[in-house]
Each structure stands twice: as C-alpha cells, then as structure tokens.
mmCIF file of C-alpha atoms in Angstrom:
data_model
loop_
_atom_site.group_PDB
_atom_site.id
_atom_site.type_symbol
_atom_site.label_atom_id
_atom_site.label_comp_id
_atom_site.label_asym_id
_atom_site.label_seq_id
_atom_site.Cartn_x
_atom_site.Cartn_y
_atom_site.Cartn_z
ATOM 1 C CA MET A 392 24.587 27.353 13.020
ATOM 2 C CA LEU A 393 22.785 25.655 15.923
ATOM 3 C CA VAL A 394 26.014 24.067 17.104
ATOM 4 C CA ARG A 395 28.017 27.242 16.768
ATOM 5 C CA GLN A 396 25.423 29.395 18.467
ATOM 6 C CA TYR A 397 24.328 27.152 21.302
ATOM 7 C CA HIS A 398 27.057 24.596 22.033
ATOM 8 C CA GLY A 399 28.809 26.741 24.657
ATOM 9 C CA ASP A 400 25.681 27.644 26.600
ATOM 10 C CA LEU A 401 24.329 24.115 26.372
ATOM 11 C CA PHE A 402 27.605 22.682 27.638
ATOM 12 C CA ARG A 403 27.721 25.099 30.590
ATOM 13 C CA TYR A 404 24.056 24.451 31.374
ATOM 14 C CA GLY A 405 24.672 20.702 31.291
ATOM 15 C CA TYR A 406 27.732 21.009 33.453
ATOM 16 C CA TRP A 407 25.893 22.923 36.169
ATOM 17 C CA LEU A 408 23.102 20.380 36.084
ATOM 18 C CA THR A 409 25.377 17.368 36.397
ATOM 19 C CA HIS A 410 28.657 18.701 37.900
ATOM 20 C CA ASP A 411 30.466 16.145 35.784
ATOM 21 C CA LYS A 412 32.396 16.976 32.612
ATOM 22 C CA GLN A 413 32.193 13.489 31.126
ATOM 23 C CA VAL A 414 28.461 13.203 31.761
ATOM 24 C CA THR A 415 27.975 16.691 30.319
ATOM 25 C CA GLU A 416 29.860 15.787 27.147
ATOM 26 C CA ASP A 417 27.685 12.696 26.705
ATOM 27 C CA LEU A 418 24.550 14.686 27.443
ATOM 28 C CA VAL A 419 25.360 17.485 25.004
ATOM 29 C CA GLN A 420 26.429 15.025 22.328
ATOM 30 C CA GLU A 421 23.194 13.065 22.729
ATOM 31 C CA THR A 422 21.231 16.325 22.638
ATOM 32 C CA PHE A 423 22.718 17.419 19.311
ATOM 33 C CA LEU A 424 22.351 13.910 17.914
ATOM 34 C CA ARG A 425 18.644 13.827 18.792
ATOM 35 C CA ALA A 426 18.227 17.379 17.518
ATOM 36 C CA TRP A 427 19.852 16.411 14.230
ATOM 37 C CA ARG A 428 17.632 13.349 13.844
ATOM 38 C CA ALA A 429 14.485 15.305 14.653
ATOM 39 C CA ILE A 430 15.410 18.548 12.932
ATOM 40 C CA ASP A 431 12.095 18.537 11.051
ATOM 41 C CA GLN A 432 10.284 19.068 14.350
ATOM 42 C CA LEU A 433 11.881 22.459 14.719
ATOM 43 C CA ALA A 434 9.216 24.638 13.142
ATOM 44 C CA ASP A 435 10.737 27.984 14.090
ATOM 45 C CA ILE A 436 14.479 28.620 14.097
ATOM 46 C CA ASN A 437 13.969 31.315 16.767
ATOM 47 C CA ALA A 438 12.781 28.612 19.150
ATOM 48 C CA ALA A 439 15.958 26.552 18.699
ATOM 49 C CA LYS A 440 17.504 27.403 22.058
ATOM 50 C CA ALA A 441 14.406 26.407 24.055
ATOM 51 C CA TRP A 442 14.040 23.292 21.896
ATOM 52 C CA LEU A 443 17.631 22.201 22.551
ATOM 53 C CA ILE A 444 17.250 22.821 26.291
ATOM 54 C CA THR A 445 14.086 20.719 26.290
ATOM 55 C CA ILE A 446 15.973 17.855 24.639
ATOM 56 C CA LEU A 447 18.889 18.194 27.037
ATOM 57 C CA ARG A 448 16.614 18.217 30.098
ATOM 58 C CA ARG A 449 14.775 15.136 28.806
ATOM 59 C CA GLU A 450 18.086 13.354 28.245
ATOM 60 C CA ASN A 451 19.212 14.271 31.734
ATOM 61 C CA ALA A 452 15.972 12.867 33.175
ATOM 62 C CA ARG A 453 16.522 9.648 31.176
ATOM 63 C CA ARG A 454 19.946 9.366 32.771
ATOM 64 C CA PHE A 455 18.292 9.111 36.183
ATOM 65 C CA GLU A 456 15.715 6.611 34.916
ATOM 66 C CA ARG A 457 18.541 4.423 33.635
ATOM 67 C CA LYS A 458 20.432 4.872 36.878
ATOM 68 C CA GLN A 459 17.479 3.711 38.960
ATOM 69 C CA LEU A 460 16.925 0.652 36.811
ATOM 70 C CA SER A 461 20.495 -0.576 36.714
ATOM 71 C CA LEU A 462 21.636 -2.943 39.440
ATOM 72 C CA VAL A 463 25.126 -2.727 40.844
ATOM 73 C CA ASP A 464 27.162 -5.013 43.037
ATOM 74 C CA ILE A 465 27.127 -3.656 46.560
ATOM 75 C CA ASP A 466 30.844 -4.394 46.883
ATOM 76 C CA ASP A 467 31.558 -1.959 44.054
ATOM 77 C CA CYS A 468 29.929 0.911 45.914
ATOM 78 C CA SER A 469 31.981 3.241 48.007
ATOM 79 C CA ILE A 470 30.491 5.461 50.663
ATOM 80 C CA GLU A 471 30.944 9.025 49.513
ATOM 81 C CA ASP A 472 31.174 12.060 51.717
ATOM 82 C CA GLU A 473 28.968 14.538 49.868
ATOM 83 C CA ASN A 474 30.529 17.578 51.512
ATOM 84 C CA ALA A 475 34.070 16.422 50.820
ATOM 85 C CA ASN A 476 33.077 15.832 47.199
ATOM 86 C CA ILE A 477 31.700 19.320 46.854
ATOM 87 C CA GLU A 478 34.725 20.896 48.439
ATOM 88 C CA SER A 479 37.292 19.080 46.333
ATOM 89 C CA ALA A 480 35.393 19.621 43.099
ATOM 90 C CA ILE A 481 35.026 23.330 43.443
ATOM 91 C CA ASP A 482 38.320 24.336 45.007
ATOM 92 C CA ASN A 483 36.714 26.068 47.942
ATOM 93 C CA ASP A 484 35.254 28.695 45.663
ATOM 94 C CA MET A 485 32.522 30.123 47.846
ATOM 95 C CA LEU A 486 30.173 31.134 45.055
ATOM 96 C CA ASN A 487 30.539 27.848 43.201
ATOM 97 C CA GLN A 488 29.993 26.051 46.451
ATOM 98 C CA ALA A 489 26.907 28.085 47.207
ATOM 99 C CA ILE A 490 25.490 27.356 43.738
ATOM 100 C CA THR A 491 26.230 23.677 44.125
ATOM 101 C CA MET A 492 24.447 23.595 47.448
ATOM 102 C CA LEU A 493 21.245 25.027 46.038
ATOM 103 C CA SER A 494 18.631 22.381 45.492
ATOM 104 C CA GLU A 495 17.949 21.556 41.855
ATOM 105 C CA GLN A 496 14.483 23.077 41.949
ATOM 106 C CA TYR A 497 16.112 26.438 42.725
ATOM 107 C CA ARG A 498 19.292 26.060 40.679
ATOM 108 C CA GLU A 499 17.621 25.195 37.402
ATOM 109 C CA PRO A 500 15.421 28.302 37.054
ATOM 110 C CA LEU A 501 18.479 30.339 38.013
ATOM 111 C CA LEU A 502 20.516 28.735 35.228
ATOM 112 C CA LEU A 503 17.728 29.332 32.740
ATOM 113 C CA GLN A 504 17.442 32.990 33.720
ATOM 114 C CA VAL A 505 21.069 34.019 34.260
ATOM 115 C CA LEU A 506 22.926 31.729 31.870
ATOM 116 C CA MET A 507 20.370 31.175 29.132
ATOM 117 C CA GLY A 508 18.673 34.586 29.332
ATOM 118 C CA PHE A 509 15.137 33.180 29.489
ATOM 119 C CA SER A 510 12.235 35.293 30.744
ATOM 120 C CA GLY A 511 9.943 34.186 33.575
ATOM 121 C CA ASP A 512 7.340 32.993 31.065
ATOM 122 C CA GLU A 513 9.913 31.029 29.081
ATOM 123 C CA ILE A 514 11.275 29.374 32.240
ATOM 124 C CA ALA A 515 7.748 28.478 33.334
ATOM 125 C CA LYS A 516 7.068 26.852 29.960
ATOM 126 C CA GLN A 517 10.370 24.990 30.000
ATOM 127 C CA LEU A 518 9.892 23.620 33.517
ATOM 128 C CA GLY A 519 6.141 23.033 33.234
ATOM 129 C CA LEU A 520 5.412 25.362 36.149
ATOM 130 C CA ASN A 521 3.322 28.485 36.485
ATOM 131 C CA LYS A 522 5.127 31.818 36.393
ATOM 132 C CA ASN A 523 4.436 32.639 40.058
ATOM 133 C CA THR A 524 6.128 29.421 41.154
ATOM 134 C CA VAL A 525 9.125 30.243 38.971
ATOM 135 C CA MET A 526 9.363 33.738 40.445
ATOM 136 C CA THR A 527 9.130 32.358 43.968
ATOM 137 C CA ARG A 528 11.891 29.845 43.254
ATOM 138 C CA LEU A 529 14.118 32.497 41.716
ATOM 139 C CA PHE A 530 13.510 34.771 44.681
ATOM 140 C CA ARG A 531 14.376 32.034 47.178
ATOM 141 C CA ALA A 532 17.386 30.874 45.187
ATOM 142 C CA LYS A 533 18.865 34.363 45.115
ATOM 143 C CA LYS A 534 18.048 35.015 48.763
ATOM 144 C CA GLN A 535 19.711 31.739 49.760
ATOM 145 C CA LEU A 536 22.774 32.532 47.697
ATOM 146 C CA ALA A 537 23.084 35.995 49.207
ATOM 147 C CA GLN A 538 22.675 34.490 52.669
ATOM 148 C CA MET A 539 25.269 31.784 52.049
ATOM 149 C CA LEU A 540 27.751 34.285 50.639
ATOM 150 C CA THR A 541 27.481 36.644 53.576
ATOM 151 C CA SER A 542 27.969 33.909 56.170
ATOM 152 C CA ASP A 543 31.506 32.564 56.812
ATOM 153 C CA GLN A 544 30.657 29.037 55.750
ATOM 154 C CA PRO A 545 27.855 28.161 53.361
ATOM 155 C CA ALA A 546 25.071 26.550 55.310
ATOM 156 C CA LYS A 547 23.233 23.556 53.969
ATOM 157 C CA ALA A 548 20.692 24.981 51.544
ATOM 158 C CA GLU A 549 16.999 24.672 52.231
ATOM 159 C CA ARG A 550 15.476 21.876 50.178
ATOM 160 C CA MET B 837 1.288 45.363 48.457
ATOM 161 C CA LYS B 838 2.269 46.618 45.022
ATOM 162 C CA GLN B 839 5.454 48.103 46.451
ATOM 163 C CA GLN B 840 6.390 44.761 48.037
ATOM 164 C CA HIS B 841 5.751 43.068 44.688
ATOM 165 C CA HIS B 842 8.258 45.410 43.029
ATOM 166 C CA TYR B 843 10.831 44.744 45.740
ATOM 167 C CA ASP B 844 10.404 40.990 45.249
ATOM 168 C CA MET B 845 10.628 41.489 41.487
ATOM 169 C CA ALA B 846 13.911 43.408 41.856
ATOM 170 C CA ILE B 847 15.378 40.198 43.259
ATOM 171 C CA SER B 848 13.616 37.485 41.290
ATOM 172 C CA ASP B 849 13.645 39.258 37.903
ATOM 173 C CA PRO B 850 15.812 42.395 37.861
ATOM 174 C CA TYR B 851 15.666 42.312 34.024
ATOM 175 C CA CYS B 852 11.904 42.922 34.113
ATOM 176 C CA GLN B 853 10.883 45.476 31.500
ATOM 177 C CA GLU B 854 7.257 45.898 32.598
ATOM 178 C CA PRO B 855 6.427 49.639 32.535
ATOM 179 C CA ASP B 856 4.976 49.413 36.042
ATOM 180 C CA PHE B 857 8.212 48.044 37.453
ATOM 181 C CA LEU B 858 10.458 50.412 35.494
ATOM 182 C CA GLN B 859 8.420 53.375 36.701
ATOM 183 C CA ALA B 860 8.708 52.187 40.298
ATOM 184 C CA VAL B 861 12.481 51.788 39.899
ATOM 185 C CA ALA B 862 12.771 55.296 38.453
ATOM 186 C CA SER B 863 10.896 56.828 41.375
ATOM 187 C CA ASP B 864 12.295 54.798 44.284
ATOM 188 C CA THR B 865 16.039 55.018 44.927
ATOM 189 C CA ALA B 866 16.038 52.134 47.416
ATOM 190 C CA LEU B 867 14.315 49.911 44.864
ATOM 191 C CA ALA B 868 16.741 51.003 42.136
ATOM 192 C CA ASN B 869 19.672 50.188 44.437
ATOM 193 C CA LEU B 870 18.234 46.774 45.248
ATOM 194 C CA ARG B 871 17.733 46.026 41.534
ATOM 195 C CA ASP B 872 21.316 47.133 40.746
ATOM 196 C CA GLN B 873 22.678 45.060 43.618
ATOM 197 C CA GLN B 874 20.810 42.018 42.289
ATOM 198 C CA LEU B 875 22.082 42.618 38.753
ATOM 199 C CA ASN B 876 25.594 42.654 40.176
ATOM 200 C CA GLN B 877 25.011 39.388 41.997
ATOM 201 C CA ASP B 878 23.555 37.883 38.822
ATOM 202 C CA GLN B 879 26.639 39.000 36.941
ATOM 203 C CA GLN B 880 28.832 37.202 39.486
ATOM 204 C CA LEU B 881 26.634 34.157 38.988
ATOM 205 C CA LEU B 882 26.987 34.378 35.222
ATOM 206 C CA GLU B 883 30.765 34.471 35.608
ATOM 207 C CA ALA B 884 30.629 31.488 37.968
ATOM 208 C CA PHE B 885 28.466 29.552 35.489
ATOM 209 C CA GLY B 886 31.037 30.388 32.824
ATOM 210 C CA ARG B 887 33.748 28.650 34.835
ATOM 211 C CA ALA B 888 32.671 25.239 33.568
ATOM 212 C CA PRO B 889 35.566 23.145 32.229
ATOM 213 C CA GLU B 890 36.444 23.206 28.530
ATOM 214 C CA PRO B 891 35.008 20.332 26.496
ATOM 215 C CA SER B 892 37.533 17.777 25.233
ATOM 216 C CA SER B 893 38.634 17.660 21.599
ATOM 217 C CA GLU B 894 37.082 14.155 21.356
ATOM 218 C CA HIS B 895 33.751 15.654 22.305
ATOM 219 C CA LEU B 896 34.085 18.423 19.710
ATOM 220 C CA ASP B 897 35.021 15.846 17.061
ATOM 221 C CA ALA B 898 31.999 13.764 18.032
ATOM 222 C CA ILE B 899 29.703 16.786 17.732
ATOM 223 C CA MET B 900 31.170 17.494 14.301
ATOM 224 C CA SER B 901 30.490 13.972 13.124
ATOM 225 C CA ILE B 902 26.807 14.145 14.114
ATOM 226 C CA SER B 903 25.820 15.551 10.750
ATOM 227 C CA ASP B 904 27.101 12.275 9.214
ATOM 228 C CA GLN B 905 24.360 10.385 11.070
ATOM 229 C CA PRO B 906 21.144 9.539 9.228
ATOM 230 C CA THR B 907 18.159 11.714 10.054
ATOM 231 C CA THR B 908 14.571 10.467 10.287
ATOM 232 C CA ALA B 909 12.801 9.793 6.982
ATOM 233 C CA ARG B 910 10.672 12.725 5.980
ATOM 234 C CA LYS B 911 8.561 14.046 3.154
ATOM 235 C CA PHE B 912 10.538 16.781 1.501
ATOM 236 C CA TRP B 913 7.633 17.963 -0.611
ATOM 237 C CA SER B 914 5.772 19.283 2.458
ATOM 238 C CA PRO B 915 6.569 22.831 3.730
ATOM 239 C CA SER B 916 8.053 21.435 6.938
ATOM 240 C CA GLY B 917 10.131 19.075 4.800
ATOM 241 C CA TYR B 918 11.657 21.960 2.889
ATOM 242 C CA PHE B 919 12.366 23.710 6.174
ATOM 243 C CA ALA B 920 13.900 20.526 7.566
ATOM 244 C CA LEU B 921 16.117 20.145 4.515
ATOM 245 C CA ALA B 922 17.278 23.738 4.829
ATOM 246 C CA ALA B 923 17.859 23.391 8.574
ATOM 247 C CA SER B 924 19.779 20.146 8.054
ATOM 248 C CA VAL B 925 22.041 21.779 5.516
ATOM 249 C CA ILE B 926 22.560 24.747 7.842
ATOM 250 C CA LEU B 927 23.318 22.447 10.780
ATOM 251 C CA SER B 928 25.844 20.398 8.871
ATOM 252 C CA VAL B 929 27.537 23.202 6.966
ATOM 253 C CA PHE B 930 27.769 25.612 9.871
ATOM 254 C CA GLY B 931 28.485 22.870 12.361
ATOM 255 C CA ALA B 932 31.499 21.804 10.314
ATOM 256 C CA GLN B 933 32.522 25.429 9.829
ATOM 257 C CA PHE B 934 32.270 26.021 13.579
ATOM 258 C CA MET B 935 34.689 23.218 14.264
ATOM 259 C CA MET B 936 37.073 24.059 11.447
ATOM 260 C CA GLN B 937 37.163 27.741 12.301
ATOM 261 C CA SER B 938 37.497 27.388 16.033
ATOM 262 C CA ASN B 939 40.921 28.980 15.841
ATOM 263 C CA THR B 940 39.890 31.810 13.576
ATOM 264 C CA TYR B 941 37.351 34.604 13.879
ATOM 265 C CA ASN B 942 33.599 34.407 13.751
ATOM 266 C CA GLN B 943 32.418 35.139 10.258
ATOM 267 C CA ASP B 944 28.953 36.299 11.183
ATOM 268 C CA LEU B 945 29.026 39.738 12.735
ATOM 269 C CA ALA B 946 25.311 39.833 13.534
ATOM 270 C CA LEU B 947 25.369 36.557 15.447
ATOM 271 C CA HIS B 948 28.262 37.786 17.492
ATOM 272 C CA ALA B 949 26.529 41.059 18.296
ATOM 273 C CA LEU B 950 23.398 39.200 19.400
ATOM 274 C CA SER B 951 25.449 36.901 21.574
ATOM 275 C CA HIS B 952 27.209 39.852 23.212
ATOM 276 C CA ALA B 953 23.912 41.604 23.829
ATOM 277 C CA ALA B 954 22.323 38.499 25.338
ATOM 278 C CA HIS B 955 25.195 37.703 27.658
ATOM 279 C CA GLY B 956 26.404 41.180 28.344
ATOM 280 C CA HIS B 957 23.074 42.886 28.859
ATOM 281 C CA SER B 958 22.716 41.659 32.412
ATOM 282 C CA TYR B 959 25.905 43.333 33.576
ATOM 283 C CA ALA B 960 26.996 45.858 30.960
ATOM 284 C CA GLY B 961 25.751 49.202 32.168
ATOM 285 C CA VAL B 962 24.310 47.898 35.414
ATOM 286 C CA THR B 963 25.998 50.748 37.217
ATOM 287 C CA ASN B 964 26.288 54.186 35.733
ATOM 288 C CA THR B 965 30.049 54.679 35.780
ATOM 289 C CA HIS B 966 29.658 58.245 34.459
ATOM 290 C CA PRO B 967 32.520 58.013 31.966
ATOM 291 C CA SER B 968 33.782 61.473 31.104
ATOM 292 C CA LEU B 969 33.957 62.678 27.519
ATOM 293 C CA ASP B 970 37.763 62.805 27.740
ATOM 294 C CA LYS B 971 37.976 59.242 29.014
ATOM 295 C CA LEU B 972 35.608 58.008 26.319
ATOM 296 C CA ASN B 973 37.463 59.785 23.548
ATOM 297 C CA LEU B 974 40.737 58.352 24.786
ATOM 298 C CA HIS B 975 39.142 54.910 24.512
ATOM 299 C CA LEU B 976 37.651 55.616 21.087
ATOM 300 C CA ALA B 977 40.845 57.096 19.644
ATOM 301 C CA SER B 978 42.074 53.640 18.655
ATOM 302 C CA TYR B 979 38.856 53.220 16.655
ATOM 303 C CA ASN B 980 39.551 56.485 14.779
ATOM 304 C CA THR B 981 36.509 58.174 16.181
ATOM 305 C CA SER B 982 35.471 60.558 18.921
ATOM 306 C CA LEU B 983 32.235 61.785 20.455
ATOM 307 C CA THR B 984 31.055 65.365 20.778
ATOM 308 C CA GLN B 985 29.113 64.574 23.953
ATOM 309 C CA ALA B 986 28.735 61.655 26.333
ATOM 310 C CA ASN B 987 25.811 62.572 28.561
ATOM 311 C CA ASP B 988 23.909 59.343 27.931
ATOM 312 C CA VAL B 989 26.859 56.933 27.991
ATOM 313 C CA ILE B 990 26.734 54.973 31.250
ATOM 314 C CA TRP B 991 29.406 52.329 30.631
ATOM 315 C CA ASN B 992 32.256 51.589 28.234
ATOM 316 C CA LYS B 993 34.785 48.841 27.827
ATOM 317 C CA ASP B 994 36.650 46.912 25.155
ATOM 318 C CA CYS B 995 35.104 43.586 24.264
ATOM 319 C CA ASP B 996 36.263 40.663 22.208
ATOM 320 C CA PHE B 997 34.514 39.645 19.001
ATOM 321 C CA GLU B 998 36.448 36.361 18.861
ATOM 322 C CA GLY B 999 39.865 37.909 18.663
ATOM 323 C CA ILE B 1000 38.818 41.289 17.338
ATOM 324 C CA THR B 1001 39.093 43.917 20.040
ATOM 325 C CA SER B 1002 36.056 46.131 19.755
ATOM 326 C CA ALA B 1003 34.541 48.981 21.723
ATOM 327 C CA HIS B 1004 31.353 48.360 23.687
ATOM 328 C CA LEU B 1005 29.379 51.365 24.892
ATOM 329 C CA VAL B 1006 26.103 51.225 26.793
ATOM 330 C CA TYR B 1007 23.746 54.160 26.439
ATOM 331 C CA GLN B 1008 20.814 54.987 28.672
ATOM 332 C CA HIS B 1009 17.992 55.783 26.283
ATOM 333 C CA GLN B 1010 14.795 56.761 28.103
ATOM 334 C CA GLU B 1011 14.036 53.697 30.253
ATOM 335 C CA SER B 1012 16.181 51.310 28.242
ATOM 336 C CA ARG B 1013 19.790 50.458 27.661
ATOM 337 C CA ILE B 1014 21.203 50.364 24.173
ATOM 338 C CA ASN B 1015 24.401 48.531 23.266
ATOM 339 C CA VAL B 1016 26.733 50.162 20.776
ATOM 340 C CA TYR B 1017 29.685 48.225 19.359
ATOM 341 C CA LEU B 1018 32.493 49.513 17.183
ATOM 342 C CA VAL B 1019 34.159 46.634 15.379
ATOM 343 C CA PRO B 1020 37.218 47.442 13.236
ATOM 344 C CA ASP B 1021 36.730 46.529 9.585
ATOM 345 C CA SER B 1022 40.241 45.087 9.315
ATOM 346 C CA TYR B 1023 38.678 41.623 9.183
ATOM 347 C CA ASP B 1024 36.650 40.447 6.267
ATOM 348 C CA PHE B 1025 33.389 39.316 7.812
ATOM 349 C CA LYS B 1026 31.710 36.994 5.381
ATOM 350 C CA GLN B 1027 28.257 37.772 6.685
ATOM 351 C CA VAL B 1028 27.280 41.317 7.519
ATOM 352 C CA GLU B 1029 23.500 41.600 7.763
ATOM 353 C CA LEU B 1030 22.392 45.215 7.850
ATOM 354 C CA ALA B 1031 19.447 44.384 10.102
ATOM 355 C CA PHE B 1032 19.184 41.340 12.319
ATOM 356 C CA SER B 1033 17.257 40.018 15.285
ATOM 357 C CA ASN B 1034 16.534 37.024 17.455
ATOM 358 C CA GLU B 1035 13.660 36.339 19.838
ATOM 359 C CA LYS B 1036 14.792 39.084 22.251
ATOM 360 C CA TYR B 1037 17.059 41.584 20.543
ATOM 361 C CA ALA B 1038 17.192 43.514 17.306
ATOM 362 C CA GLY B 1039 20.072 45.393 15.818
ATOM 363 C CA THR B 1040 21.599 47.073 12.812
ATOM 364 C CA ILE B 1041 25.073 47.207 11.312
ATOM 365 C CA LYS B 1042 26.389 50.193 9.412
ATOM 366 C CA LYS B 1043 29.832 50.684 7.949
ATOM 367 C CA LEU B 1044 31.150 54.017 9.208
ATOM 368 C CA GLY B 1045 34.744 55.175 8.874
ATOM 369 C CA THR B 1046 37.008 52.206 9.463
ATOM 370 C CA ASN B 1047 34.506 50.398 11.676
ATOM 371 C CA TYR B 1048 31.246 48.601 11.692
ATOM 372 C CA LEU B 1049 28.860 50.501 13.934
ATOM 373 C CA ILE B 1050 26.491 48.001 15.542
ATOM 374 C CA VAL B 1051 23.491 49.054 17.604
ATOM 375 C CA VAL B 1052 21.600 46.384 19.537
ATOM 376 C CA ALA B 1053 18.617 46.863 21.824
ATOM 377 C CA GLN B 1054 15.664 44.906 23.073
ATOM 378 C CA LYS B 1055 13.265 44.180 20.258
ATOM 379 C CA ASN B 1056 10.455 46.461 21.387
ATOM 380 C CA ILE B 1057 12.640 49.575 21.333
ATOM 381 C CA ASP B 1058 12.676 51.895 18.339
ATOM 382 C CA THR B 1059 16.335 52.824 17.960
ATOM 383 C CA THR B 1060 15.959 54.995 14.842
ATOM 384 C CA PRO B 1061 16.049 58.408 16.595
ATOM 385 C CA PHE B 1062 18.864 57.174 18.846
ATOM 386 C CA LYS B 1063 20.980 56.120 15.866
ATOM 387 C CA GLN B 1064 20.431 59.419 14.079
ATOM 388 C CA GLN B 1065 21.552 61.292 17.183
ATOM 389 C CA LEU B 1066 24.522 58.974 17.717
ATOM 390 C CA GLU B 1067 25.792 59.429 14.173
ATOM 391 C CA GLN B 1068 25.623 63.197 14.601
ATOM 392 C CA GLN B 1069 27.691 62.917 17.775
ATOM 393 C CA MET B 1070 30.415 60.763 16.212
ATOM 394 C CA LEU B 1071 33.355 62.335 14.443
ATOM 395 C CA TRP B 1072 35.339 59.982 12.218
ATOM 396 C CA GLN B 1073 38.973 60.391 11.314
ATOM 397 C CA ILE B 1074 39.340 58.846 7.894
#
C-alpha cells in the first residue's frame, strides 16, 4: 500500500531534488528499503508520507556526505558548464529551467507544498524550520519564479 | 498590516483555509484575483513537477523485491509489534500487487479518490468556469445521469481513475470546494469503502444508478447536507 500510494510522488520529489534519474532511482529504492526494515517505527499509517519523505531527505543528505568524503583523481574530472548542463537537460523549457534555477532552500518547500500537498506547519516540521521562515521562502520562491517567467531569459536566481 | 499579510498569504499559501483569510478573499476582489492567479501558477508548477522521467523497469523490479529483504528483529507481542507485522504484510502484499497490476486498474476506489482530491484540489475549480446546465448534462449523459440545477458547479471535466473515464465536478459549497466523482460501475473494484479519509481529506462512496458517486472534501467540512441536496438534484436513467 505504501509503495502503491507514494512511489510516484516520492520518485518525482527525488527527481526534482537531484535532477538525475539514476540517482533518484537509487534514492527511492534505498528509501523504501529503509522504510521496510524500520516499518515498526511507523506508529501511525496516516503519517507514512511525511515519514517516507524524512527518510528520502536523510538519504539524499547522506549522498552529499559520501560525496565530500570520497577522493577522486583530478584527471578524471571534467570542467562542467552549469548553464549548458541546465539547458540541455531541460530542453529549454522555461518553467523547468526556472524551477531548476531556484536555490534548494526555496525549491524544497515549494516541492513539499505543491507536489506533496503539505501544509505550512507540515513543511516547517519536515525541514526543521519555523513556519514564518517557510512562508517567507515560499513567498520568495514564487515571486522569483513569476519574475523569471515574465522576463525573456531566466535570470540567475537569488541564493 | 493585516491586509498585507493576506496578500502575502495569497502567494505563499493560496490553499490557506484560515477563516480570517477566506473572509478577506471573499470581500476583496483584488485579493481573490491574486489568490486565483497564484493557484494557476501552482498548477503549472505541479504539471512541471509531474514531467519527471518514468522510472526504469529494473527500478520497479528492485522495489518489488524489497519485501524479500529481512526486517529488523522485533517483539511481536508488543502493540507496536502487532502493528509492525500488519504493516509489513500490507507493504509486501500491496507492494507486489502494485507491481503486478501496473497494467490493470486500481482496485481501491477510495485510495484513488483521495489521490485525485489531493493532487487535483489545487487546480480543479480554481476558476469558476460557470458551466451551464446544458453543458453539464451533455457531459453527464454518458454517465446515465443529469442534474436539475447547476448553480453551485464551478468546474467539470472527465478524469482518469487508472483507465476508467470518470466525471469530476467541483462544487462551491459555502467557503469550500467539494469534489464529486462519478465512476462507472462497469469495473469490479475489489475495495469499495463507504467512508474513507486520510490526514487531509474525507469522503464517501455510494452506489447510485450505474455509477459510484464519490464525494470528497477537506476533513473539517460536514458534507452531509451537501450530499442530500446533490442526490435530490441528480436524475438517474436506469
């Protein structure tokens, strides 16, 4: 039931966090695996969605921890043009581009509200912020999006 | 100050159901327009978020095989242990069913209705499209029903209950919106709960004519008088 009900939303949420299908698949798979192993921690079935998002966010954070700790050969690194990457990945879709250009601190509350249907209080709890901060971030995120969409070319979003 | 707060709220949380905000929206056309405009932008966002790529079949297979993994050791004689056992069984049984039935229809009507309400509520009925009674009845003819009046209907469209084309009507009921679905009974839904809910929405299913009539609204709304009125307004052709 958890898989059937939440897999789609979790996958989309993961994708918009990572912008990478393969990473999202790994993330979602790891999330359900951890959820399965710790299913006895889920005291209330109505809280399943928030619980799964918490696991997914924690897994995503771990990904960065691992990334920082691993050492790579400098010769294996290519210099990437961030803007070119964004443009090729999103097929010049203005809205997708605008979303991608939002900083994570603005994009994540937006995902939780619009995609996951969470209230301000629920987002605050999920992100460990107070509700006013969440509301301010949502306000700025939406203002920035509107601004980027009305200009000819999305400007670099405020960080 | 308060007015500015409402204007900010219309952007940051246009779904806000606080009486204060709803009252301000009802009495201030500019605020109502701003809220509607934001709901439209949010709907575009929701569609953009939905444009994520499809997961691979390997990924779906891997998700299905998760229930084969060992879970943590637990004491099944404690209340949480019994819950865990039940949840584990649900996760594995329904998880497998989800994968095996991905090409068929969803067997749980209530879950589908909740999902539609959660994802459709932000855009369905955002704008009052003032559908005429004639237009509505033309739409409803394929569901073997018609309405005697449509004053409170603000939006209507067909929607898809995993392959089953169904009617979706949004009613304005006092300060709230109520979702009404007509799902043809030609499919044998294995699970039809008469009353259902999740953390945000509550609904009921009633078999009427050749359809399931599903009414879903936010949890704090008493839909009983609405449903009585709706049933009086619906004429079924058996």
